[in-house]
Amino acid sequence: MSISLVPVCVVLMIFFIREEGWHFSLLLCCILPPIGAYLTFRGNREIRPGLAAIGLVLAVGALPLSLGLAVLEGA
């Protein structure tokens, strides 16, 4: 699930930069999901559930956070 969110976040980042001019999406949608996917993959491979959970939260949490901040900035 974490790895599949990376392309979604990249597309959302491109949309926010192109349409809204919002450059914070670069940090939220380009950096956090790949880090989360890496941590999740690493945690599952080494059988470390805490690391995998942190990676999943980083990857999944980037989408609602970026959408919420974009709405607040647009208001």
CSV table of C-alpha atoms in Angstrom, one decimal:
chain,number,residue,atom,x,y,z
A,1,MET,CA,0.0,0.0,0.0
A,2,SER,CA,2.8,2.4,0.8
A,3,ILE,CA,4.6,1.8,-2.5
A,4,SER,CA,1.4,2.3,-4.5
A,5,LEU,CA,0.8,5.7,-2.9
A,6,VAL,CA,4.1,7.1,-4.3
A,7,PRO,CA,2.8,7.6,-7.9
A,8,VAL,CA,-0.4,9.1,-6.6
A,9,CYS,CA,1.5,11.6,-4.5
A,10,VAL,CA,3.7,12.5,-7.5
A,11,VAL,CA,0.7,13.2,-9.7
A,12,LEU,CA,-0.9,15.2,-7.0
A,13,MET,CA,2.3,17.2,-6.5
A,14,ILE,CA,2.5,18.0,-10.2
A,15,PHE,CA,-1.2,19.1,-10.2
A,16,PHE,CA,-0.7,21.4,-7.1
A,17,ILE,CA,2.4,23.0,-8.6
A,18,ARG,CA,0.9,23.5,-12.0
A,19,GLU,CA,-2.6,24.7,-11.1
A,20,GLU,CA,-2.1,26.3,-7.7
A,21,GLY,CA,1.5,27.2,-7.6
A,22,TRP,CA,1.8,25.5,-4.2
A,23,HIS,CA,5.4,24.5,-3.7
A,24,PHE,CA,5.0,22.9,-0.3
A,25,SER,CA,3.5,19.9,-2.1
A,26,LEU,CA,7.1,19.2,-3.2
A,27,LEU,CA,8.0,18.4,0.3
A,28,LEU,CA,4.8,16.6,1.3
A,29,CYS,CA,4.2,14.6,-1.9
A,30,CYS,CA,7.6,14.0,-3.2
A,31,ILE,CA,9.7,13.3,-0.2
A,32,LEU,CA,7.5,11.8,2.5
A,33,PRO,CA,5.8,9.0,0.5
A,34,PRO,CA,9.1,7.5,-0.8
A,35,ILE,CA,10.6,7.6,2.6
A,36,GLY,CA,7.5,6.0,4.1
A,37,ALA,CA,7.5,3.3,1.4
A,38,TYR,CA,11.2,2.6,2.0
A,39,LEU,CA,10.6,2.3,5.8
A,40,THR,CA,7.6,0.0,5.3
A,41,PHE,CA,9.5,-2.2,2.9
A,42,ARG,CA,12.5,-2.3,5.3
A,43,GLY,CA,10.3,-3.0,8.3
A,44,ASN,CA,8.4,-5.8,6.6
A,45,ARG,CA,11.7,-7.4,5.3
A,46,GLU,CA,13.4,-7.3,8.7
A,47,ILE,CA,10.2,-8.2,10.6
A,48,ARG,CA,10.0,-4.9,12.5
A,49,PRO,CA,6.3,-4.0,12.8
A,50,GLY,CA,7.0,-0.6,14.4
A,51,LEU,CA,9.1,0.5,11.5
A,52,ALA,CA,6.6,-0.7,9.0
A,53,ALA,CA,3.8,1.1,10.8
A,54,ILE,CA,5.7,4.4,10.9
A,55,GLY,CA,6.4,4.0,7.2
A,56,LEU,CA,2.7,3.4,6.4
A,57,VAL,CA,1.7,6.4,8.5
A,58,LEU,CA,4.2,8.6,6.6
A,59,ALA,CA,3.1,7.4,3.2
A,60,VAL,CA,-0.7,7.5,3.9
A,61,GLY,CA,-0.6,10.6,6.0
A,62,ALA,CA,1.0,12.7,3.3
A,63,LEU,CA,-2.2,12.8,1.1
A,64,PRO,CA,-4.7,14.2,3.7
A,65,LEU,CA,-2.1,16.5,5.0
A,66,SER,CA,-1.3,18.0,1.6
A,67,LEU,CA,-4.9,18.3,0.7
A,68,GLY,CA,-5.8,19.9,4.0
A,69,LEU,CA,-2.9,22.4,3.7
A,70,ALA,CA,-3.9,23.2,0.1
A,71,VAL,CA,-7.5,24.0,1.2
A,72,LEU,CA,-6.3,26.2,4.0
A,73,GLU,CA,-3.9,28.1,1.7
A,74,GLY,CA,-6.6,28.6,-0.9
A,75,ALA,CA,-9.2,30.0,1.6
